[in-house]
PDB file of C-alpha atoms and ligand atoms in Angstrom:
ATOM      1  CA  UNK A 917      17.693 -35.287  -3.105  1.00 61.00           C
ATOM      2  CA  UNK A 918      14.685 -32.676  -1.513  1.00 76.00           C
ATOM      3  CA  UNK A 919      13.263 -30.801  -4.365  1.00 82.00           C
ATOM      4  CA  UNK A 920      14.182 -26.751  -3.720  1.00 82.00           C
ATOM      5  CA  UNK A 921      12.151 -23.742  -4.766  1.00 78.00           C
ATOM      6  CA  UNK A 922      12.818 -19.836  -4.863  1.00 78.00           C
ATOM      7  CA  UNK A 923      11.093 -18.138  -1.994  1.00 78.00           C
ATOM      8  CA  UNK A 924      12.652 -14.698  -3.292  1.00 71.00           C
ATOM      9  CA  UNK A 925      16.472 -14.894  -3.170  1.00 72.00           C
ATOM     10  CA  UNK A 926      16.696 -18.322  -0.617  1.00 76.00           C
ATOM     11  CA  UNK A 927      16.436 -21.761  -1.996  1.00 81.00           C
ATOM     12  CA  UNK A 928      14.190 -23.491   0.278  1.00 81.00           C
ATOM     13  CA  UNK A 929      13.005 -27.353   0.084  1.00 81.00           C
ATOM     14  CA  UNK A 930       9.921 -27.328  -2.212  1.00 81.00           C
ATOM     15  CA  UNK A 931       7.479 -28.232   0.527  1.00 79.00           C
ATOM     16  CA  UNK A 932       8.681 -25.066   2.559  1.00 81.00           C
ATOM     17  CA  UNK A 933       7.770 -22.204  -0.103  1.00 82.00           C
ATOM     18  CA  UNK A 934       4.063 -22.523   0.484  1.00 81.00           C
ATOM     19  CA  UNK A 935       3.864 -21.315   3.881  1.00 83.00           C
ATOM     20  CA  UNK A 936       6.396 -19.149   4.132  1.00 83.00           C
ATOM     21  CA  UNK A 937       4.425 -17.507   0.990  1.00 82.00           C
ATOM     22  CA  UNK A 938       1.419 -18.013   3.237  1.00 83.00           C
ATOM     23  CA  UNK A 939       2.940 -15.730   6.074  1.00 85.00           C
ATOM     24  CA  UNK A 940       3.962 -13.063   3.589  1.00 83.00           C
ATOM     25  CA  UNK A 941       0.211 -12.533   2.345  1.00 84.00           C
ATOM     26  CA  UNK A 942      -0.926 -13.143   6.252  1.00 86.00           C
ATOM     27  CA  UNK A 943       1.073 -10.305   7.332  1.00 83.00           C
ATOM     28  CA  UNK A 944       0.544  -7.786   4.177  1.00 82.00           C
ATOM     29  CA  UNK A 945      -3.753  -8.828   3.498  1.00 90.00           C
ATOM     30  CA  UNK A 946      -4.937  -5.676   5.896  1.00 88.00           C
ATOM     31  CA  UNK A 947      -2.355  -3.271   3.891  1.00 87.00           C
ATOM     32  CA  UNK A 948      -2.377  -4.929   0.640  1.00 85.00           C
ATOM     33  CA  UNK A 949      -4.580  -2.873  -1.513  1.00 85.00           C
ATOM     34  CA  UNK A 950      -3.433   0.317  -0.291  1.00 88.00           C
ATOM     35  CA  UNK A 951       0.099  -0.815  -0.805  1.00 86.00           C
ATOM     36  CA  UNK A 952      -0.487  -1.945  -4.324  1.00 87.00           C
ATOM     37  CA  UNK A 953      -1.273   1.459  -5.308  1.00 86.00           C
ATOM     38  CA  UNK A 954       1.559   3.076  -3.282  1.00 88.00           C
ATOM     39  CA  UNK A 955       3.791   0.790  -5.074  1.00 86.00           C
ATOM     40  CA  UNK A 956       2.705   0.959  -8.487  1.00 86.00           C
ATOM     41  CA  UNK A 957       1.702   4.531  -8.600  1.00 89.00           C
ATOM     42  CA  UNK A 958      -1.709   3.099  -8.866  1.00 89.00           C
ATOM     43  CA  UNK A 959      -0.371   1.306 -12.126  1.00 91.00           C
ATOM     44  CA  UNK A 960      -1.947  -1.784 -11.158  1.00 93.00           C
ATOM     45  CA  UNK A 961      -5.244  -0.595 -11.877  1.00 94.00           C
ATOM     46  CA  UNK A 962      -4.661   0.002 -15.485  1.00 96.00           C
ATOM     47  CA  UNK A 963      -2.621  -3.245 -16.094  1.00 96.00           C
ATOM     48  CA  UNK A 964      -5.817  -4.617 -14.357  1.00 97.00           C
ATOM     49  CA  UNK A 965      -7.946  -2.672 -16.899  1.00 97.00           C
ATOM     50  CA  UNK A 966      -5.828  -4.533 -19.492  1.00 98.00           C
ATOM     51  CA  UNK A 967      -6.752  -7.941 -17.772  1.00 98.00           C
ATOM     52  CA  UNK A 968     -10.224  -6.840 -18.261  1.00 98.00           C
ATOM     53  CA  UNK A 969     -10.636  -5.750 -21.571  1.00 98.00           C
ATOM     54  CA  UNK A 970      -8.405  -8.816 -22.454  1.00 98.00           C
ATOM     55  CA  UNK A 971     -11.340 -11.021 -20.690  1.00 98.00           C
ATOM     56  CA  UNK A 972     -13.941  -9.053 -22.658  1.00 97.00           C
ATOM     57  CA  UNK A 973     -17.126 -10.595 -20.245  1.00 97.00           C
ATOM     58  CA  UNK A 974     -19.692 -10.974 -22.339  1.00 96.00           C
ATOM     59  CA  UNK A 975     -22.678  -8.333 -21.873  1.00 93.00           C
ATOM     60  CA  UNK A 976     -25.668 -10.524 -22.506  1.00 93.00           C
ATOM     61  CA  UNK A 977     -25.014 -14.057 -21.147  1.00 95.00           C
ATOM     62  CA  UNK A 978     -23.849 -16.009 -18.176  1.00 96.00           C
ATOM     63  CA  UNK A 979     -20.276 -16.122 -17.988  1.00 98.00           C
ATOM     64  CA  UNK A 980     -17.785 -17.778 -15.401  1.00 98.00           C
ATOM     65  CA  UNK A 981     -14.777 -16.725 -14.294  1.00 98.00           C
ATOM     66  CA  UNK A 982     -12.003 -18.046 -11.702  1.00 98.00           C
ATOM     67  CA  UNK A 983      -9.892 -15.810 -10.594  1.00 98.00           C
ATOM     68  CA  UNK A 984      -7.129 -17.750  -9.491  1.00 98.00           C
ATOM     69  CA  UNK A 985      -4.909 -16.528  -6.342  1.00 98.00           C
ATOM     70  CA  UNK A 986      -7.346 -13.745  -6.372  1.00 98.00           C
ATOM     71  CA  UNK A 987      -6.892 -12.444  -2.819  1.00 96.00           C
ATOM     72  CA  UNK A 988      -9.124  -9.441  -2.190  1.00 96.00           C
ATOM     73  CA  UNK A 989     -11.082 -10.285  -4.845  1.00 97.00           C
ATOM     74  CA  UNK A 990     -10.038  -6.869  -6.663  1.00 96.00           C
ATOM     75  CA  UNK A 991      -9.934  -8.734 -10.640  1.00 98.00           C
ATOM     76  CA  UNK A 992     -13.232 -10.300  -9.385  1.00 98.00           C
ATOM     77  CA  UNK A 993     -14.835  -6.733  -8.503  1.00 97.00           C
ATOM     78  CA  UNK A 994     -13.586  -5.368 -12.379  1.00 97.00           C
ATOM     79  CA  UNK A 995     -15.174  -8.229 -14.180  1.00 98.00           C
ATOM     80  CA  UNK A 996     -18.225  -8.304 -12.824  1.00 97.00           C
ATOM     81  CA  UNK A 997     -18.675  -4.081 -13.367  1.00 96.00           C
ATOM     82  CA  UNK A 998     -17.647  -5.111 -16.868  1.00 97.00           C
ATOM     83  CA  UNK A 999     -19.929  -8.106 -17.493  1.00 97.00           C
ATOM     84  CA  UNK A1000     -23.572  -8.718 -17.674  1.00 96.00           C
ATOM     85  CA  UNK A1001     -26.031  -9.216 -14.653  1.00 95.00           C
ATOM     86  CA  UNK A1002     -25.343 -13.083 -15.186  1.00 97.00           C
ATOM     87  CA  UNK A1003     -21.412 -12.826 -14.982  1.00 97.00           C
ATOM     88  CA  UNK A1004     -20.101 -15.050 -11.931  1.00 98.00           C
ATOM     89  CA  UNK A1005     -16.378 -15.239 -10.423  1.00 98.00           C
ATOM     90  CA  UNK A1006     -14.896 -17.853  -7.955  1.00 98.00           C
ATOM     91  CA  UNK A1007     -12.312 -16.249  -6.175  1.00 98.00           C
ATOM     92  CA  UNK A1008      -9.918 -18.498  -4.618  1.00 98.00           C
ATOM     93  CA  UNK A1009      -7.101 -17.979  -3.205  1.00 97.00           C
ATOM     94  CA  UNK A1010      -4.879 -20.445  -0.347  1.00 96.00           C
ATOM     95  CA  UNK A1011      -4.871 -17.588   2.267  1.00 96.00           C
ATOM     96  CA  UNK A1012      -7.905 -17.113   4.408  1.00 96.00           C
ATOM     97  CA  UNK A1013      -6.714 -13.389   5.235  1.00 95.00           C
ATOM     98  CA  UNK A1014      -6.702 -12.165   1.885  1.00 96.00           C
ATOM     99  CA  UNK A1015      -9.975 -13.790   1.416  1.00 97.00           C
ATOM    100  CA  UNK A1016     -11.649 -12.076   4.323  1.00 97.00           C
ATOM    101  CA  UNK A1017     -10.524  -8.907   2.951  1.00 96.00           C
ATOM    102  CA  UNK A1018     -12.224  -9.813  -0.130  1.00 97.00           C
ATOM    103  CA  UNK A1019     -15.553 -10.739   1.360  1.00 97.00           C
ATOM    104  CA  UNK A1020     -15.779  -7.400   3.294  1.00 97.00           C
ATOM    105  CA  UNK A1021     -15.537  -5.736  -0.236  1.00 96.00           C
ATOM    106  CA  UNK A1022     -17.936  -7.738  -1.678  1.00 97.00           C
ATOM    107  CA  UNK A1023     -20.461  -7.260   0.870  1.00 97.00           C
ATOM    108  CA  UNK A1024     -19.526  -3.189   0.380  1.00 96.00           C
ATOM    109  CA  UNK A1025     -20.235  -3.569  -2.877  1.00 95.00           C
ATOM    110  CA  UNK A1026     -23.175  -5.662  -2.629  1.00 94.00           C
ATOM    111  CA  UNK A1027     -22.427  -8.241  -4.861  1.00 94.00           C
ATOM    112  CA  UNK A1028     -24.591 -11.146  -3.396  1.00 93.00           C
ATOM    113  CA  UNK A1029     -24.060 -13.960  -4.962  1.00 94.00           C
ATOM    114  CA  UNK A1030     -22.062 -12.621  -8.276  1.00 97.00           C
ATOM    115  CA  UNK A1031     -19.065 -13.377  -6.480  1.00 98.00           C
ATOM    116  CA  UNK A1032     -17.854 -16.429  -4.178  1.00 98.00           C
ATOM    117  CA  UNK A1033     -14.869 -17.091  -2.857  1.00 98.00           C
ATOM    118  CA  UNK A1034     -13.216 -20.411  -2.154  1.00 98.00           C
ATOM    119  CA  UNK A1035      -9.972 -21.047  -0.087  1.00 97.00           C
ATOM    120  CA  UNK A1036      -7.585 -23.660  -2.301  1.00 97.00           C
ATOM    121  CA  UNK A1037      -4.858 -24.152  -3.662  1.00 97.00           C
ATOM    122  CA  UNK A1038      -3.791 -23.262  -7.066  1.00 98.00           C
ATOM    123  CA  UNK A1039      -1.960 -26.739  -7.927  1.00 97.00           C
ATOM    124  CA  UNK A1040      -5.043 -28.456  -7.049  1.00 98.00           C
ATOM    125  CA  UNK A1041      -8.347 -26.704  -7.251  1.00 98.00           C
ATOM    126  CA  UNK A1042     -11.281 -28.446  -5.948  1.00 98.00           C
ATOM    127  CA  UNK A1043     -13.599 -27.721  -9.283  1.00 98.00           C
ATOM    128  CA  UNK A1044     -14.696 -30.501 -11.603  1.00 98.00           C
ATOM    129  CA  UNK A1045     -13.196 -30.472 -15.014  1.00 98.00           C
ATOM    130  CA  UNK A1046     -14.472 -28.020 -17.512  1.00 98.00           C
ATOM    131  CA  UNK A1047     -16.684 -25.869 -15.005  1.00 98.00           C
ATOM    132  CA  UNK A1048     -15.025 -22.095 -16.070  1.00 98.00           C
ATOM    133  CA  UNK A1049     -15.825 -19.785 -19.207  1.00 98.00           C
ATOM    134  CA  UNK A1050     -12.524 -18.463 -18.566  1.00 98.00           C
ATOM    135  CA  UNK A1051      -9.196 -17.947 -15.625  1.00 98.00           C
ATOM    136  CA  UNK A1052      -7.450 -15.633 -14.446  1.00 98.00           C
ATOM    137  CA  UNK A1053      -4.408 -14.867 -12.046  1.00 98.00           C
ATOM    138  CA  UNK A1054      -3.144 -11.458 -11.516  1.00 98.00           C
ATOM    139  CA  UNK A1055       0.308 -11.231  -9.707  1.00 96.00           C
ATOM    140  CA  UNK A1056      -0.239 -14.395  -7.963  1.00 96.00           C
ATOM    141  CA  UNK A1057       1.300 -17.447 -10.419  1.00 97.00           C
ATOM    142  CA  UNK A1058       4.756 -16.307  -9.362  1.00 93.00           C
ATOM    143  CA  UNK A1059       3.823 -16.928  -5.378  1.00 92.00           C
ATOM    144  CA  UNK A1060       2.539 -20.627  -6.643  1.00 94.00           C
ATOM    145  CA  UNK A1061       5.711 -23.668  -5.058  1.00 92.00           C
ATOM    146  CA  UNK A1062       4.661 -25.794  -8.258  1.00 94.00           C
ATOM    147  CA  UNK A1063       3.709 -22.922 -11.191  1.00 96.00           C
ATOM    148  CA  UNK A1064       3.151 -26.345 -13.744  1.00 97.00           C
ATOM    149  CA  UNK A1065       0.836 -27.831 -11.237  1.00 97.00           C
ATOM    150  CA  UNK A1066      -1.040 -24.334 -11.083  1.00 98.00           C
ATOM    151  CA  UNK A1067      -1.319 -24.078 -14.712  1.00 98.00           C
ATOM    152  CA  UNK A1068      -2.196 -27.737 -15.594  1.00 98.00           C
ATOM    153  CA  UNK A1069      -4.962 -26.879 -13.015  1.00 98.00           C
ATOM    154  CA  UNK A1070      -6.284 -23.396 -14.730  1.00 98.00           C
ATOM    155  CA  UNK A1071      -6.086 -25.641 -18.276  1.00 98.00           C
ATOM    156  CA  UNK A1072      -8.181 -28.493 -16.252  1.00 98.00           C
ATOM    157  CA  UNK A1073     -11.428 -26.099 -15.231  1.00 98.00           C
ATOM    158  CA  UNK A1074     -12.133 -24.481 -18.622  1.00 98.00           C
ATOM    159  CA  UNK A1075     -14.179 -25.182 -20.768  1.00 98.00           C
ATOM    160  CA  UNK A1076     -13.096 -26.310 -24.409  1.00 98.00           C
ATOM    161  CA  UNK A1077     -13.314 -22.323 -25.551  1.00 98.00           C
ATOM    162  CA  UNK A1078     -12.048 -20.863 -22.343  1.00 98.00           C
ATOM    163  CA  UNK A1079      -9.567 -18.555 -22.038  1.00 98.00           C
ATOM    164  CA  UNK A1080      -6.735 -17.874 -19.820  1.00 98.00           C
ATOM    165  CA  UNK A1081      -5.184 -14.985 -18.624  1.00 98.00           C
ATOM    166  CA  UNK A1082      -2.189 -14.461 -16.508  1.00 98.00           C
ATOM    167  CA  UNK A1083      -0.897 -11.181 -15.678  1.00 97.00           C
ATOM    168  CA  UNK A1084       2.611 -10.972 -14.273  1.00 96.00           C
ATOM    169  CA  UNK A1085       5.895  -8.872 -13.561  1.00 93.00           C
ATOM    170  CA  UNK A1086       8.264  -9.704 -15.881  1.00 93.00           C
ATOM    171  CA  UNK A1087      11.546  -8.644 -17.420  1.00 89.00           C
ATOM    172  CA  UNK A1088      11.987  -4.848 -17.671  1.00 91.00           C
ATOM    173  CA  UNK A1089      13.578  -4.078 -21.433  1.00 82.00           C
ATOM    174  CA  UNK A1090      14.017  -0.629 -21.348  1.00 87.00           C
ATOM    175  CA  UNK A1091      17.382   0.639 -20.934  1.00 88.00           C
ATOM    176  CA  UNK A1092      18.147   3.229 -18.129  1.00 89.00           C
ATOM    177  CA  UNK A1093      14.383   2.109 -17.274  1.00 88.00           C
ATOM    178  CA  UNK A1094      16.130  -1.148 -16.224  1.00 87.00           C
ATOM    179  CA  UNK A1095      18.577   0.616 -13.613  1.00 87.00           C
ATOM    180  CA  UNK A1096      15.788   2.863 -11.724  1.00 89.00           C
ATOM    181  CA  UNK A1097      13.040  -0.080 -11.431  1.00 88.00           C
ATOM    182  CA  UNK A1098      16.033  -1.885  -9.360  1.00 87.00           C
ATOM    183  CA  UNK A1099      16.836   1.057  -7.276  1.00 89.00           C
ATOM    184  CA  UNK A1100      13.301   1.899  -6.715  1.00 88.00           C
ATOM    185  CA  UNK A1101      11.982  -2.315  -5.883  1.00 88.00           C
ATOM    186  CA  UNK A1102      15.164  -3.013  -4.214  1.00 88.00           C
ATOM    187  CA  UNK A1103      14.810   0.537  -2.006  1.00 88.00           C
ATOM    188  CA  UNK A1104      11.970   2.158  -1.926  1.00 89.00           C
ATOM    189  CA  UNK A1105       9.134  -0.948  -1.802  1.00 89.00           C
ATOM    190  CA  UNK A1106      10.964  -2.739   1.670  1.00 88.00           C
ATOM    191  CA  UNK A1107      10.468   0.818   2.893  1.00 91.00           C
ATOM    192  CA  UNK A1108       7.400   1.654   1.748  1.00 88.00           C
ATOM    193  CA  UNK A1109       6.567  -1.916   2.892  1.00 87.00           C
ATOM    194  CA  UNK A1110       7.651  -1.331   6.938  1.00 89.00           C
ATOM    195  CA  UNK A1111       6.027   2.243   6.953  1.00 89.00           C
ATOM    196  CA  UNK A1112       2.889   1.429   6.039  1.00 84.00           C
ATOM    197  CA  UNK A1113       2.303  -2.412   6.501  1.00 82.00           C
ATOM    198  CA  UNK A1114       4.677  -2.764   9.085  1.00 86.00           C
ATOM    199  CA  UNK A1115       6.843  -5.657   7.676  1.00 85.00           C
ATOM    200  CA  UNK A1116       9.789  -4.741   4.921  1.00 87.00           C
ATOM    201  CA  UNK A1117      10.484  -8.247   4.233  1.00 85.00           C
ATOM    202  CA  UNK A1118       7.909  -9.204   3.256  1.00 85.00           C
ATOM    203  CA  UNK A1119       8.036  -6.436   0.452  1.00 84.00           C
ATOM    204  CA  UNK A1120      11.288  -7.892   0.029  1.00 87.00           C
ATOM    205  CA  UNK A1121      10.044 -11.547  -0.775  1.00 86.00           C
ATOM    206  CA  UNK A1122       7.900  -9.881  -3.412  1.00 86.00           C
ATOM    207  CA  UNK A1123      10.834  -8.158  -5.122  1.00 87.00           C
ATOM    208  CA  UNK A1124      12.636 -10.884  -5.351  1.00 87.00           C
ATOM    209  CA  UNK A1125       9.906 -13.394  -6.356  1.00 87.00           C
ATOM    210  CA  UNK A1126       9.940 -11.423  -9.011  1.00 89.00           C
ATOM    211  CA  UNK A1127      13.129 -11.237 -10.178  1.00 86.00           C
ATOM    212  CA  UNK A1128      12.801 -15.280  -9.966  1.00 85.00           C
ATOM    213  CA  UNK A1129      10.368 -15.208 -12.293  1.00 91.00           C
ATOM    214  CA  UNK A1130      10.584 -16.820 -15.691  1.00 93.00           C
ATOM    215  CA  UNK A1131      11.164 -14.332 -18.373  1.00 94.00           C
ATOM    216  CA  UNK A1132       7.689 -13.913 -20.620  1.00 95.00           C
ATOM    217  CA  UNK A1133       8.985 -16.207 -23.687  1.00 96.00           C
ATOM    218  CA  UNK A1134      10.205 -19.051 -21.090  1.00 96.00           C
ATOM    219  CA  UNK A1135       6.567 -18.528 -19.166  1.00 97.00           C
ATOM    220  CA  UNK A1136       4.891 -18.817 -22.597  1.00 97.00           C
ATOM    221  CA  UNK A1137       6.307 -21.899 -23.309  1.00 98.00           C
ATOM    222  CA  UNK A1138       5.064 -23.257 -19.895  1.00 98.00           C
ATOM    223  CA  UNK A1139       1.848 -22.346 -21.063  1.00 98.00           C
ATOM    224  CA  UNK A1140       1.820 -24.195 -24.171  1.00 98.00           C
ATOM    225  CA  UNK A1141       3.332 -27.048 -22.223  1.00 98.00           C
ATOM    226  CA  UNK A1142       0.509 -27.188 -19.518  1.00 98.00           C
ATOM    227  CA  UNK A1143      -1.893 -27.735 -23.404  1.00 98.00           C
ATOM    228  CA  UNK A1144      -2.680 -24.203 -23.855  1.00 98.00           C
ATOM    229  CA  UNK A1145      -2.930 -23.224 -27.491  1.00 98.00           C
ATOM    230  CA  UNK A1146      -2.592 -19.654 -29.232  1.00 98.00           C
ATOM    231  CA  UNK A1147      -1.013 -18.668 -26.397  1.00 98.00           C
ATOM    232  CA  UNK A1148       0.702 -14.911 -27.121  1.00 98.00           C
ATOM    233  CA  UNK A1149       1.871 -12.143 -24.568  1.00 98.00           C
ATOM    234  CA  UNK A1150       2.536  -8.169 -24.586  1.00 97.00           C
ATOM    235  CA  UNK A1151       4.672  -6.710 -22.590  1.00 96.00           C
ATOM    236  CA  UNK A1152       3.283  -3.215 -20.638  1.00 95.00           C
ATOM    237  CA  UNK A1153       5.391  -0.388 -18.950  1.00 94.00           C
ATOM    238  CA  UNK A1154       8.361  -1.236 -20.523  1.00 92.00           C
ATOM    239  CA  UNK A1155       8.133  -4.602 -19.817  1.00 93.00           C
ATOM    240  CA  UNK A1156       7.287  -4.367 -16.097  1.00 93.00           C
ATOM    241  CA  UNK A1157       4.384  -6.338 -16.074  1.00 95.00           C
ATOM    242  CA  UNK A1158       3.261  -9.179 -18.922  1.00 97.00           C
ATOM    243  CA  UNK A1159       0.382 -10.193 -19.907  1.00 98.00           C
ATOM    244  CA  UNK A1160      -0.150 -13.453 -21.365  1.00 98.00           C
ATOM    245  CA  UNK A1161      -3.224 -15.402 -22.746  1.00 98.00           C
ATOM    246  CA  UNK A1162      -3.904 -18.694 -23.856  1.00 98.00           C
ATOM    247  CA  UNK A1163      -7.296 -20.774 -24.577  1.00 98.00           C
ATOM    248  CA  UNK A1164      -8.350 -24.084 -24.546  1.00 98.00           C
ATOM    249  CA  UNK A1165      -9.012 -25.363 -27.936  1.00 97.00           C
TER     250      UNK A1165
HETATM  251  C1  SAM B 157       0.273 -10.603  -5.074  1.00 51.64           C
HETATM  252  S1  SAM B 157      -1.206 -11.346  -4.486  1.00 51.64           S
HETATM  253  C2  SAM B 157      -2.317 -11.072  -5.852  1.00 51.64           C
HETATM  254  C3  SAM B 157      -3.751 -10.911  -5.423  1.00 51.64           C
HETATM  255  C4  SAM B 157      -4.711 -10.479  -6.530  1.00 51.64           C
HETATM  256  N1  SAM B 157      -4.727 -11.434  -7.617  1.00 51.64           N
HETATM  257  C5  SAM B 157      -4.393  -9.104  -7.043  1.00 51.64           C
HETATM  258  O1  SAM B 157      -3.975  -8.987  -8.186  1.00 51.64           O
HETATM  259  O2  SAM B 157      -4.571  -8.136  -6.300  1.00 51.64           O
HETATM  260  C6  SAM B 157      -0.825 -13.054  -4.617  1.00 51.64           C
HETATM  261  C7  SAM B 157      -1.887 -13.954  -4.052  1.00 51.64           C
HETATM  262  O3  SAM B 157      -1.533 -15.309  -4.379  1.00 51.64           O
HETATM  263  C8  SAM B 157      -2.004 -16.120  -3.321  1.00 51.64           C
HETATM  264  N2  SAM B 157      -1.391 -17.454  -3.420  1.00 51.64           N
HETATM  265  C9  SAM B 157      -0.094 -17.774  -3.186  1.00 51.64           C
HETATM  266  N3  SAM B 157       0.106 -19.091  -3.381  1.00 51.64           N
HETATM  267  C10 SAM B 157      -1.099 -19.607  -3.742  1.00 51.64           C
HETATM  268  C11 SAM B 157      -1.524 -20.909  -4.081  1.00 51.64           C
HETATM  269  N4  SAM B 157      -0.685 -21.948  -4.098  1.00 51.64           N
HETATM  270  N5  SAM B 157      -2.825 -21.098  -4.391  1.00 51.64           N
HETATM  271  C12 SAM B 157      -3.694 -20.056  -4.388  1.00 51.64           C
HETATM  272  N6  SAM B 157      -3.346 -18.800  -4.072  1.00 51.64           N
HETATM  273  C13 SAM B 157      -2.054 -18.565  -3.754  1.00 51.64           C
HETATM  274  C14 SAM B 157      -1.642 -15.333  -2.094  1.00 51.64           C
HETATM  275  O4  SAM B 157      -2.317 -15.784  -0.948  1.00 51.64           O
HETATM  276  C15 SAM B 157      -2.030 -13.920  -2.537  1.00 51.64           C
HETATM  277  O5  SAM B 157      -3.339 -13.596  -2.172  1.00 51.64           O
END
């Protein structure tokens, strides 16, 4: 029997999801940032400040980071401002869109050689074993066909020490909070999404990915499956958006 996956509300043969996740982030990569913050209310930037302090870069030695499915490299441009001169992040993500979108920040930015980015996949990242201080993936397990693969690989590049960080929509818990968060993703975002990156369903996938998603307590214990150890969550916004860490011990 194929193997299925969730591409939002379709069940789709496992070897499908990939690039019809790759289209979504090939049509949205131009619009993306300025959609996140349309979206979110500009949210995202303080559950991203969260990620951050979280990752607590150390100030006065080298430090590596991989920001997993890091697209436009926007957790790599908050960790190194946070970290020392000597802080470095791999950015790598599997679409080369998102990536270029990065790079032209970077080079805004100037960041030289602080930052790199790298186009892989998730479930199989083409780093030797224990080469990371620390991972991260913001919004971007969720869009991985194989999210065990993806986190056997984020256990498999740190270091003994590291630390992992994952931030992710999850389950809201609020009620009445509950009601209007499906009204407004169900809505508002496929709107949002046509008028201003010209493509609602793709806005739609990402609603519905995230409905799909394990609940936090079901994604922790995926974590502690894929070796993690300590690993712990808290919930943000009424329990819009998780964020869960884990190290390797
Ligand atoms: C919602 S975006 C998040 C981007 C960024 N981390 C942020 O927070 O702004 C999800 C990203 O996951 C990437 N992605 C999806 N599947 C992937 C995979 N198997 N491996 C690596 N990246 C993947 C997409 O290309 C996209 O850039």
């Amino acid at each position: 029997m194929t193997e299925t996956a969730h591409f939002g509300s379709q069940q789709v043969p496992l070897g499908d999801k990939q690039a019809l996740v790759d289209n979504v982030f090939r049509s949205v990569a131009r619009r993306y940032d300025l959609m996140n913050d349309l979206m979110s209310f500009g949210l995202h930037r303080a559950w991203k400040d969260a990620l951050i302090t979280a990752l607590d870069p150390p100030k006065n030695r080298p430090f590596d980071l991989i920001d997993i499915a890091g697209g436009t490299g926007d957790v790599a441009l908050r960790a190194i401002e946070a970290g020392s001169e000597q802080t470095r992040v791999t950015v790598c993500d599997i679409n080369a869109d998102m990536l270029a979108v990065g790079r032209e920040r970077a080079a805004v930015h100037r960041l030289g050689d602080a930052v790199t980015f790298a186009e892989a996949n998730a479930e199989a990242l083409p780093f030797a074993d224990r080469s990371f201080d620390a991972a991260t993936v913001a919004f971007g397990i969720r869009n991985v066909a194989r999210i065990e693969a993806g986190l056997a690989e984020a256990f498999r590049v740190l270091r003994i020490g590291g630390k992992f960080l994952c931030l992710e929509f999850s389950t809201v818990d609020v009620p009445g909070l509950d009601r209007l968060y499906d009204l407004y993703s169900f809505n508002v975002i496929p709107a949002l999404g046509s008028a201003v990156a010209g493509d609602a369903e793709s806005y739609r996938y990402l609603v519905e990915s995230i409905r799909r998603f394990p609940g936090p307590q079901a994604f922790a214990g995926m974590m502690s499956a894929a070796g993690f150890s300590r690993v712990t969550y808290r919930l943000m916004t009424g329990g819009i958006v998780a964020l869960h860490c884990g190290w390797r011990l």
